[in-house]
Coordinates of C-alpha atoms in Angstrom, one line a residue:
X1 CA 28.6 11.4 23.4
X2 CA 28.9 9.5 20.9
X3 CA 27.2 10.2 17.2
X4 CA 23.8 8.6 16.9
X5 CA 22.9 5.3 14.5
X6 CA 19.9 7.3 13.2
X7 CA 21.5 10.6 12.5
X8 CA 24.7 8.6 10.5
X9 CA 21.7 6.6 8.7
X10 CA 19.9 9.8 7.3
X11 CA 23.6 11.5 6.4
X12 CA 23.6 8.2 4.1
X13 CA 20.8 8.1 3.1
X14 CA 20.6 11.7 2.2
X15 CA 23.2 11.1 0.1
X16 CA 22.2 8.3 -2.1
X17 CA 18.9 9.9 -2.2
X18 CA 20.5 13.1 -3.7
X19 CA 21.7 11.1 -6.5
X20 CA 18.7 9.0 -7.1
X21 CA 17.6 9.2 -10.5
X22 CA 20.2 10.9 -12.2
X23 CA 21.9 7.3 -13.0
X24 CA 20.9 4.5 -15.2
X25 CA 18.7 3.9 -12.0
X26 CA 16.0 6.8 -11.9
X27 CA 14.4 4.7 -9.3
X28 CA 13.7 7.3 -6.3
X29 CA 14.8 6.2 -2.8
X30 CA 13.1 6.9 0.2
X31 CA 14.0 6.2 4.0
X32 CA 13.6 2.9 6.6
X33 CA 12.8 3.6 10.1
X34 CA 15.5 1.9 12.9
X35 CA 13.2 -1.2 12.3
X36 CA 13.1 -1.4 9.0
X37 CA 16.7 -1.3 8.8
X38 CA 17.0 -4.2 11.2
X39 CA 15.5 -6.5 9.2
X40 CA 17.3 -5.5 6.0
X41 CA 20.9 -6.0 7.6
X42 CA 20.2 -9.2 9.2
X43 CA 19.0 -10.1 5.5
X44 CA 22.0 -8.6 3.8
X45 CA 24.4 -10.0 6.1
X46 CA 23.2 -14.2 6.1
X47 CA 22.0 -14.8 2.7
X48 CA 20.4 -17.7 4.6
X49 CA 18.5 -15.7 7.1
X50 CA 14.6 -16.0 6.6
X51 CA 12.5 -12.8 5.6
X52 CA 10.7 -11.8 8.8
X53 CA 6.8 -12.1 7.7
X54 CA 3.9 -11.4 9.1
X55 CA 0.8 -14.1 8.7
X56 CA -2.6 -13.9 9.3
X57 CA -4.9 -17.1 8.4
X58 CA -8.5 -16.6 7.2
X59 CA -10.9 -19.9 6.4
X60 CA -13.7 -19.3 3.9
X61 CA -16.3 -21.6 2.8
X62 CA -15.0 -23.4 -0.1
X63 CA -15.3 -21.0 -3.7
X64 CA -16.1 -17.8 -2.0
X65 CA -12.7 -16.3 -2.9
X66 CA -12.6 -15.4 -6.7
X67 CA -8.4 -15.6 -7.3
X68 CA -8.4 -13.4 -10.1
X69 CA -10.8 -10.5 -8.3
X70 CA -8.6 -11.1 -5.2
X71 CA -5.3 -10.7 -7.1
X72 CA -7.0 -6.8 -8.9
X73 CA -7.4 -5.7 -5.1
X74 CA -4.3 -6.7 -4.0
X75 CA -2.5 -4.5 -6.8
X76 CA -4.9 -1.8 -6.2
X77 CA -3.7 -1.8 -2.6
X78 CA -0.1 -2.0 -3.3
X79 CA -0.7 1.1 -5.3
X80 CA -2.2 3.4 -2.9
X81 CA 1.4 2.2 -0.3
X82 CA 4.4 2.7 -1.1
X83 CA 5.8 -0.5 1.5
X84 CA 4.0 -2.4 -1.6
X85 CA 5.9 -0.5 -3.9
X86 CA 9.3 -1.5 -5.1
X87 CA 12.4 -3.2 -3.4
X88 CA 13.3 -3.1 0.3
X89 CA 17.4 -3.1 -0.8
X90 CA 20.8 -2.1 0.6
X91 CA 22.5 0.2 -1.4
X92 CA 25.7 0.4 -0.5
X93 CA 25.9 -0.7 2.3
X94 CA 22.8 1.7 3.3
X95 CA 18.9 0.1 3.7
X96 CA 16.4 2.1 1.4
X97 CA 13.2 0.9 -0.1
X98 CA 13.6 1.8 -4.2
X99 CA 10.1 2.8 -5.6
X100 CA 9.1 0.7 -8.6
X101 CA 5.9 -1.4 -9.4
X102 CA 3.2 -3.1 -7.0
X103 CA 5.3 -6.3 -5.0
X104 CA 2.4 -8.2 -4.8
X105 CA 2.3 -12.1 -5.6
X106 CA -1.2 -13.9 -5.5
X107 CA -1.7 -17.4 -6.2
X108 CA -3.0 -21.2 -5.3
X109 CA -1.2 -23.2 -3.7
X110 CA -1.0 -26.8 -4.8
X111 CA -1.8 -29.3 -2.3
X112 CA -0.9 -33.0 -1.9
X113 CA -3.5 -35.0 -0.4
X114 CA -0.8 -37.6 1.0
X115 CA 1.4 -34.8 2.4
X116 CA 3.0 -36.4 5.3
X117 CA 3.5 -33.5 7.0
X118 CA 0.4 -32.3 7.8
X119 CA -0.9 -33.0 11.8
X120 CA 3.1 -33.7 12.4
X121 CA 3.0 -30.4 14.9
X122 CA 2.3 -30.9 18.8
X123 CA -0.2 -28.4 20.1
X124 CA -0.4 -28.8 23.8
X125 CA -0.7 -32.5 23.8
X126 CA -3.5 -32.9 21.4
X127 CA -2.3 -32.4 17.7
X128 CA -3.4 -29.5 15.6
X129 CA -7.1 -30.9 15.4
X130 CA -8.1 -31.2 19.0
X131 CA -7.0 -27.5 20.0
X132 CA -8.9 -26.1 17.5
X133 CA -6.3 -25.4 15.0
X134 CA -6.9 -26.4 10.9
X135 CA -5.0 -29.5 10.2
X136 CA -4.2 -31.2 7.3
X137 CA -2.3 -31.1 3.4
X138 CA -3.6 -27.4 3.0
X139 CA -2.8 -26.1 6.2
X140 CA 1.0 -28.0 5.4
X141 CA 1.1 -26.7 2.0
X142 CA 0.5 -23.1 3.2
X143 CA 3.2 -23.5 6.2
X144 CA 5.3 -24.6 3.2
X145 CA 5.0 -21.8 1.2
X146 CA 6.0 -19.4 4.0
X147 CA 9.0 -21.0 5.0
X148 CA 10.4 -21.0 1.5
X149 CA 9.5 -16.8 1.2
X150 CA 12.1 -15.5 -1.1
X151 CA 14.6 -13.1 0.6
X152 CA 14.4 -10.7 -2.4
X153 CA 10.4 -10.0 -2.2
X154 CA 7.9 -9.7 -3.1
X155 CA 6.2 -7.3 0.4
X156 CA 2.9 -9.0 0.2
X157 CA 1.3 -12.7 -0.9
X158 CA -1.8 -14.1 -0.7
X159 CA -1.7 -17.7 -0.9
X160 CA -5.0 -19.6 -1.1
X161 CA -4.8 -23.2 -0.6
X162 CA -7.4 -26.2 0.1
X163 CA -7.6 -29.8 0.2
X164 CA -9.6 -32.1 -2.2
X165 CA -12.4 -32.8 0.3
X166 CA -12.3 -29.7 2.3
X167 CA -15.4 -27.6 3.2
X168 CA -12.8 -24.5 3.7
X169 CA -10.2 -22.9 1.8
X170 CA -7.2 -21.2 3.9
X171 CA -6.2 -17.9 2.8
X172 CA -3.0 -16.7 4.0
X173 CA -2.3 -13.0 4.0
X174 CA 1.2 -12.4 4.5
X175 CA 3.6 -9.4 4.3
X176 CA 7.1 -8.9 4.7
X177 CA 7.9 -7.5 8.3
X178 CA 10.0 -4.4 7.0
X179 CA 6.5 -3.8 5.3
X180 CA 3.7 -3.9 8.2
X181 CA 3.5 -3.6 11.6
X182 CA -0.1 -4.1 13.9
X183 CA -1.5 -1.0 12.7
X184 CA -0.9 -1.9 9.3
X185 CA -2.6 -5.3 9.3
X186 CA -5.6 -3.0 9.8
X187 CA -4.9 -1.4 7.0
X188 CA -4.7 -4.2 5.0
X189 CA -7.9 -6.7 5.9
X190 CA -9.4 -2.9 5.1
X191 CA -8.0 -1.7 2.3
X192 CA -8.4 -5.5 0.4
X193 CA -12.0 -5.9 1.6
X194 CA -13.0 -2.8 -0.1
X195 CA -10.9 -3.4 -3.1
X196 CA -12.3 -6.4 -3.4
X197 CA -15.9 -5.1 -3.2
X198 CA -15.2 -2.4 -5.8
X199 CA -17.6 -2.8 -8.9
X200 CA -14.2 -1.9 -11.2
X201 CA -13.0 -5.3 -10.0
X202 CA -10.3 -3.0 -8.2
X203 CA -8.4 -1.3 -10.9
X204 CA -6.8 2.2 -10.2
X205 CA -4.9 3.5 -12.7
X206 CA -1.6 5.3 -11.5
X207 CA -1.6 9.1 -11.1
X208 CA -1.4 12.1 -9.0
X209 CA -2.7 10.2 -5.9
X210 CA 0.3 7.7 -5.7
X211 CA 2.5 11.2 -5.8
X212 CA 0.3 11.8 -3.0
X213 CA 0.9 8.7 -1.1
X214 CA 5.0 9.1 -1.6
X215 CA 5.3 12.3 0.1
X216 CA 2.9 11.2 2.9
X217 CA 5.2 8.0 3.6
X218 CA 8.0 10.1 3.7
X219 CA 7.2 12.3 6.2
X220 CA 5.5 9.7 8.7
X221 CA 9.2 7.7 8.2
X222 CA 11.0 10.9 8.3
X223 CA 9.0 11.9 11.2
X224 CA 9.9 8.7 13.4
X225 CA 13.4 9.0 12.5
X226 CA 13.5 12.1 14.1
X227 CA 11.5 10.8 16.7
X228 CA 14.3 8.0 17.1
X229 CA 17.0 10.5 16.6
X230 CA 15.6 12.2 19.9
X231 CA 15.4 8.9 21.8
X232 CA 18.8 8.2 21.5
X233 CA 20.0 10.8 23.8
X234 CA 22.2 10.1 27.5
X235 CA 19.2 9.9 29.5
X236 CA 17.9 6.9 26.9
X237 CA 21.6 5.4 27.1
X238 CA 21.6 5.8 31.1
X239 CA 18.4 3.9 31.1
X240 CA 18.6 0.9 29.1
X241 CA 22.3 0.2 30.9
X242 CA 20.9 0.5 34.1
X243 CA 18.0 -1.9 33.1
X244 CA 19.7 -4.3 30.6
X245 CA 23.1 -4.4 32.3
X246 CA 23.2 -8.0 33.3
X247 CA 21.9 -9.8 30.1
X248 CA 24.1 -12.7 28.7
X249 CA 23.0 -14.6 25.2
X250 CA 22.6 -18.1 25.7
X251 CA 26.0 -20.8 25.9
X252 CA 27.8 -21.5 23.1
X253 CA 25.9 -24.5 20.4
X254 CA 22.4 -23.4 21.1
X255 CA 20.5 -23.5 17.4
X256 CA 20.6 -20.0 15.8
X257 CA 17.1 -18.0 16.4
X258 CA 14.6 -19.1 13.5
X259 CA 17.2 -21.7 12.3
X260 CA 14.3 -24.4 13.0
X261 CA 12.3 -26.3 10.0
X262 CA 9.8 -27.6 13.1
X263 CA 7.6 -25.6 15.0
X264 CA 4.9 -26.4 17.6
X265 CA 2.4 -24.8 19.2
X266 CA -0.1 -24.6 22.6
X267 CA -2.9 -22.6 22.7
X268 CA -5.3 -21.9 25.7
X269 CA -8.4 -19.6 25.6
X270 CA -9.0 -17.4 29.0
X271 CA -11.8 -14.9 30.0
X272 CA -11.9 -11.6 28.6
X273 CA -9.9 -8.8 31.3
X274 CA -12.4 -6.4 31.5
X275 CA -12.2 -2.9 33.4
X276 CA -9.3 -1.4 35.3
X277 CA -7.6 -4.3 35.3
X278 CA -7.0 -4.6 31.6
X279 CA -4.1 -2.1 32.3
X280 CA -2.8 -5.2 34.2
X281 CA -2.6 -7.5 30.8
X282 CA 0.2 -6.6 29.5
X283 CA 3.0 -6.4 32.3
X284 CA 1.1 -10.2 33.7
X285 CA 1.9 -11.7 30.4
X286 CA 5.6 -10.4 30.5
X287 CA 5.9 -12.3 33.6
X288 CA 4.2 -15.3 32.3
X289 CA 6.7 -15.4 29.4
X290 CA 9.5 -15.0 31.6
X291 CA 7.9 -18.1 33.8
X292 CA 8.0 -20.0 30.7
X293 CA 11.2 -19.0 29.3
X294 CA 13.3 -20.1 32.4
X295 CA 11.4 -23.3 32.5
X296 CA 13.1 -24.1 29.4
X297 CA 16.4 -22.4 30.2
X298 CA 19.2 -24.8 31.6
X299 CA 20.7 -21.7 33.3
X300 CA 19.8 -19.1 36.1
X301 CA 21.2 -16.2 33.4
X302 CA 18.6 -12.9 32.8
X303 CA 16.8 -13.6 30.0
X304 CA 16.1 -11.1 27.2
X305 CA 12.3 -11.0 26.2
X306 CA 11.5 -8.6 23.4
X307 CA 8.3 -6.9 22.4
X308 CA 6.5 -4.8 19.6
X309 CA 6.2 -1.2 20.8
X310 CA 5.2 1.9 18.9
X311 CA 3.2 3.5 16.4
X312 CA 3.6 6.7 14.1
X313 CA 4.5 9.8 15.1
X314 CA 1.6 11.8 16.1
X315 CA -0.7 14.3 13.4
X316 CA 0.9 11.7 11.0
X317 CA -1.8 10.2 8.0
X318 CA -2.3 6.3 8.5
X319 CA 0.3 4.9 5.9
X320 CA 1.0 1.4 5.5
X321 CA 5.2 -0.1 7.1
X322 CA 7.0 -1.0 10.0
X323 CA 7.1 2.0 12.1
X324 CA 7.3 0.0 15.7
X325 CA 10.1 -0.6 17.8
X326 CA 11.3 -3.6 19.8
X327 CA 11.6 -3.0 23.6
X328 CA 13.7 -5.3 25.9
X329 CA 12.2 -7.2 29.3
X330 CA 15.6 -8.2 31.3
X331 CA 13.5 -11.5 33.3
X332 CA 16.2 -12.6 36.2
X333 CA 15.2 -16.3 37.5
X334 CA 12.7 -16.5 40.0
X335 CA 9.1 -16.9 41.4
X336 CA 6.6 -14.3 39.5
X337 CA 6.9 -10.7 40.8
X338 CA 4.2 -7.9 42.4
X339 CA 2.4 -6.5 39.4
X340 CA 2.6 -3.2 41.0
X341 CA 6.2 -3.2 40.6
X342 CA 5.9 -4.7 36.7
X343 CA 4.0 -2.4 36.0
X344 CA 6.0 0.6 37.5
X345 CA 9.1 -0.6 35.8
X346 CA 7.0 -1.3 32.4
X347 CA 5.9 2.1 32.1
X348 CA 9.6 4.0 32.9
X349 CA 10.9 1.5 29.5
X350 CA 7.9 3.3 27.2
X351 CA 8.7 6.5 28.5
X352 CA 12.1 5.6 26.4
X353 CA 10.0 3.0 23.6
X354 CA 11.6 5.5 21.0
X355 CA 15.3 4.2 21.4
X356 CA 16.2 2.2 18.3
X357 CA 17.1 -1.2 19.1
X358 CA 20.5 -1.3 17.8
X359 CA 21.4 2.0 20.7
X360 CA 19.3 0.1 23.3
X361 CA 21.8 -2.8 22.7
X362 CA 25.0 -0.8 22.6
X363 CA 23.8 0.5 26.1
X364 CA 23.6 -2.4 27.6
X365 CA 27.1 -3.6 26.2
X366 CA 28.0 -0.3 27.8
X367 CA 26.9 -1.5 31.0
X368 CA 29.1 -4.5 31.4
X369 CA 26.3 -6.6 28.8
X370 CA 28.3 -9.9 27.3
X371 CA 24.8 -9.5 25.1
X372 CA 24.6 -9.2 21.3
X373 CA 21.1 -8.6 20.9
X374 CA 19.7 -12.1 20.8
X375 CA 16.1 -12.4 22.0
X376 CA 14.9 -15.6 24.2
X377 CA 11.7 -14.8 23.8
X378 CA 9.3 -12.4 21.9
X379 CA 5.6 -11.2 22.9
X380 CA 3.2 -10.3 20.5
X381 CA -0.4 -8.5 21.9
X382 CA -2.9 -7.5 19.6
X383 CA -6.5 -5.6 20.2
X384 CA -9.0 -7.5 18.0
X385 CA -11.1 -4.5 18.7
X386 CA -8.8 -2.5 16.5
X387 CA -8.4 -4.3 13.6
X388 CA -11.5 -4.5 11.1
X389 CA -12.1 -8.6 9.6
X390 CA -11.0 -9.4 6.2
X391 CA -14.8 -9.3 4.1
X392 CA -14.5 -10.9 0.7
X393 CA -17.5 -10.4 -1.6
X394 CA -20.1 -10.3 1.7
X395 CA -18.5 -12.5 3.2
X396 CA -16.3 -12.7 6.4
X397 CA -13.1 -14.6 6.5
X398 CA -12.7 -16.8 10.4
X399 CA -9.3 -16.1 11.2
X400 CA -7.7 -19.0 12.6
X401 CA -4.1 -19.6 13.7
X402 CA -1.8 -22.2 12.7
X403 CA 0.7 -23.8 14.1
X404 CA 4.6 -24.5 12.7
X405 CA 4.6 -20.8 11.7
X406 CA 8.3 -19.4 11.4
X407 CA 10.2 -18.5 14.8
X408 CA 12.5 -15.3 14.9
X409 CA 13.7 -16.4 18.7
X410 CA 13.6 -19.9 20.7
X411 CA 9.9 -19.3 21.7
X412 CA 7.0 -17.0 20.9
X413 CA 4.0 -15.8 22.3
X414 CA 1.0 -14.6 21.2
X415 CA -1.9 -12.8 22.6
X416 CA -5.1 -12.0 20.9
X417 CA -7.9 -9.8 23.3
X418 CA -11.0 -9.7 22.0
X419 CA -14.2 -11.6 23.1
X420 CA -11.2 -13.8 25.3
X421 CA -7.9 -13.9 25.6
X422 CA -6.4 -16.7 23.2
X423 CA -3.0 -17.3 24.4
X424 CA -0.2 -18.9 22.2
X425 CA 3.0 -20.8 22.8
X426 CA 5.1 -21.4 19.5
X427 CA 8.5 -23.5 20.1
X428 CA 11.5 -24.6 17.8
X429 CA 11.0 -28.4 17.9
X430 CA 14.4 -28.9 17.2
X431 CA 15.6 -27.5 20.5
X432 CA 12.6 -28.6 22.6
X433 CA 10.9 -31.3 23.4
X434 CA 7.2 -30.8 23.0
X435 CA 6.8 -32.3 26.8
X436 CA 9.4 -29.6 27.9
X437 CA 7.5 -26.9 26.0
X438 CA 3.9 -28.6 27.0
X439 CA 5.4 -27.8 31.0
X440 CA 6.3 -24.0 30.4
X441 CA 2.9 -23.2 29.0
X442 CA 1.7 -24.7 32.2
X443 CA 3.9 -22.6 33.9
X444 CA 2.8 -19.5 31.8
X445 CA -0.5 -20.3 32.0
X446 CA -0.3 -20.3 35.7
X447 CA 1.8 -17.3 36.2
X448 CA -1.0 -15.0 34.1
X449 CA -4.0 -16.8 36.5
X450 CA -1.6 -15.5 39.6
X451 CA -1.7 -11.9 38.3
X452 CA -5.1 -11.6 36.9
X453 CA -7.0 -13.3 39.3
X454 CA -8.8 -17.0 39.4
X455 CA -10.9 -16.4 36.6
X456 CA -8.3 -16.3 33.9

């Protein structure tokens, strides 16, 4: 057997750590879980590889966000996490996040009322406007922003941004991926909304609480590389081949995954799953991904679908990073298959969701796998139950989603369940056509009303 990618990390990383501080850098060090690490090599390898982020869009009525009040809580945040804290850096060839000051950038966002890009993105047939998305030289300025996120920091922005004659401002709160993960978007919309209400405007001095905080960060990330040192055992190894043995990456001259400057997007709002058959949501809608990922395949190849799994280890305090894992769905051509049997084979993967990515893919290789890794398609799912909204001085920020958002694979969907189920398609424009992507959302669409029942 051979020796596991976690266990040669920590013997690495134990060893910078060791001399951390004793250095014209007294900087400590402390550890990245498997994902973490993912997103730093990709980085460190392509200097023009994007910074994974993670966005969420908030519209408030025009002057109820106070820039300079905002910019206090964000700091004050940054200093009660240590993912806010500092540099996500390779040392030596060896991922570590270097402690330092709050990474924190808040600011306006100039807008250009002639911006030509604005309403340029297809959302299922009806521009931005008609499916309910904001449109216009804010939400384009915003998109702008994102795209050019600088690959050296900093973990968190808030970018506010509105148009001359708009009723709304759009406030994006964004963090770098090796920073959050769902559970810490919770954290956030929290922690800034009562920062924000704070009659100190916010301010927390340093001191023995941010000690506090370091040691607590440690252990949750030490904890879930143990966890991940466990989960890379033979009977992990002997799983994933079996499962991921016939994966292929796409034919040669396909665009790079997130290479694309041009994003659309479909969107679709169902009925609410409610009861038992909320246990059925999640396996229908890797079906339903798969439905619309071989629509826009050329070839009859498995496809690799990926999704965010995880959360900390257990009796571990609820600190800020990225502490998920992504799982692999191999999706073989065909019509849509039983749920039972989704299901069934859904559950055996989380009974292995620990297995850092990087062993899951050397598995597979094992197996006969002429796969690197490359997703086709990703699935996000998120409870709106379980995250709390973003309040800002009373008053309660409308999320909203917009559309030409960065891509990390060829497509992307999202699922939000909360009063419904919104559904979203995002596709790179540049290797699409948005009536090639407009059919696989049909095709998605009607793959999730097959499994979940008319009603959807």
């Amino acid at each position: 057997m051979h020796p596991s990618i976690t266990a040669a990390y920590l013997t690495r990383y134990r060893s910078l750590a060791s001399a951390a501080g004793t250095g014209a850098d007294p900087a400590p060090l402390l550890p990245l879980t498997g994902a973490q690490r993912r997103f730093l090599i990709t980085r460190h390898r392509d200097r023009l590889a994007r910074t994974d982020i993670v966005p969420l869009f908030f519209a408030f009525p025009r002057g109820t966000v106070d820039l300079a009040r905002l910019r206090r809580a964000a700091l004050r945040l940054a200093r009660q996490h240590p993912a806010l804290r500092g540099e996500f850096t390779v040392l030596r060839g060896t991922p570590v996040l270097r402690l330092g000051e709050p990474s924190v950038e808040v600011a306006r966002v100039p807008v250009d009322p002639s911006d030509p890009a604005s309403g340029e993105f297809a959302v299922d047939g009806a521009g931005v406007a008609g499916a309910g998305l904001p449109d216009g030289p804010a939400r384009a300025a915003l998109l702008r922003a994102l795209l050019d996120w600088p690959t050296d920091g900093p973990a968190l922005r808030l970018l506010l941004a509105a148009g001359p004659q708009d009723e709304e401002e759009l406030l994006a709160v964004a963090l770098d991926h090796a920073a959050c993960d769902e559970q810490s978007l919770g954290l956030v919309t929290e922690g800034l909304g009562a920062a924000y209400a704070d009659p100190d405007g916010g301010e927390d001095a340093p001191g023995a609480g941010q000690a506090v905080a370091v040691e607590t960060y440690r252990a949750a990330v030490e904890g879930q590389l143990d966890n991940e040192a466990r989960a890379a055992g033979e009977a992990a190894q002997r799983h994933w081949a079996a499962r991921l043995g016939a994966l292929a990456d796409a034919p040669e001259g396909a665009a790079p995954a997130g290479a694309a400057r041009s994003t659309g997007m479909a969107v679709d709002r169902l009925p609410a799953v409610t009861g038992a058959a909320r246990s059925g949501v999640f396996p229908a809608l890797l079906d339903a991904v798969a439905a619309a990922a071989h629509r826009l395949d050329d070839g009859d190849r498995v496809l690799a679908l990926g999704y965010p799994w995880g959360g900390r280890p257990a009796d571990t305090e609820p600190v800020l990073g990225c502490f998920l894992n992504t799982l692999v769905h191999p999706a073989p051509p065909g019509p849509p298959r039983p749920l039972d049997a989704l299901g069934a084979d859904w559950w055996d993967d989380l009974d292995h969701a620990d297995t850092p990515y990087d062993e899951v893919v050397r598995a597979a290789r094992s197996a006969g796998a002429s796969w690197s890794g490359a997703l086709d398609g990703l699935l996000t799912f998120e409870d709106l139950h379980r995250r709390p909204p973003l309040v800002l001085g009373g008053t309660a920020g409308r999320e909203v989603h917009l559309a030409g958002r960065p891509l990390a694979a060829p497509i992307a969907v999202s699922a939000s369940h909360g009063e419904d189920l919104l559904v979203r398609l995002a596709w790179d424009r540049e290797r699409y056509s948005d009536a090639a992507a407009e059919a696989a959302f049909a095709a998605l669409l009607a793959t999730l009303r097959h499994h979940l029942g008319a009603g959807a």
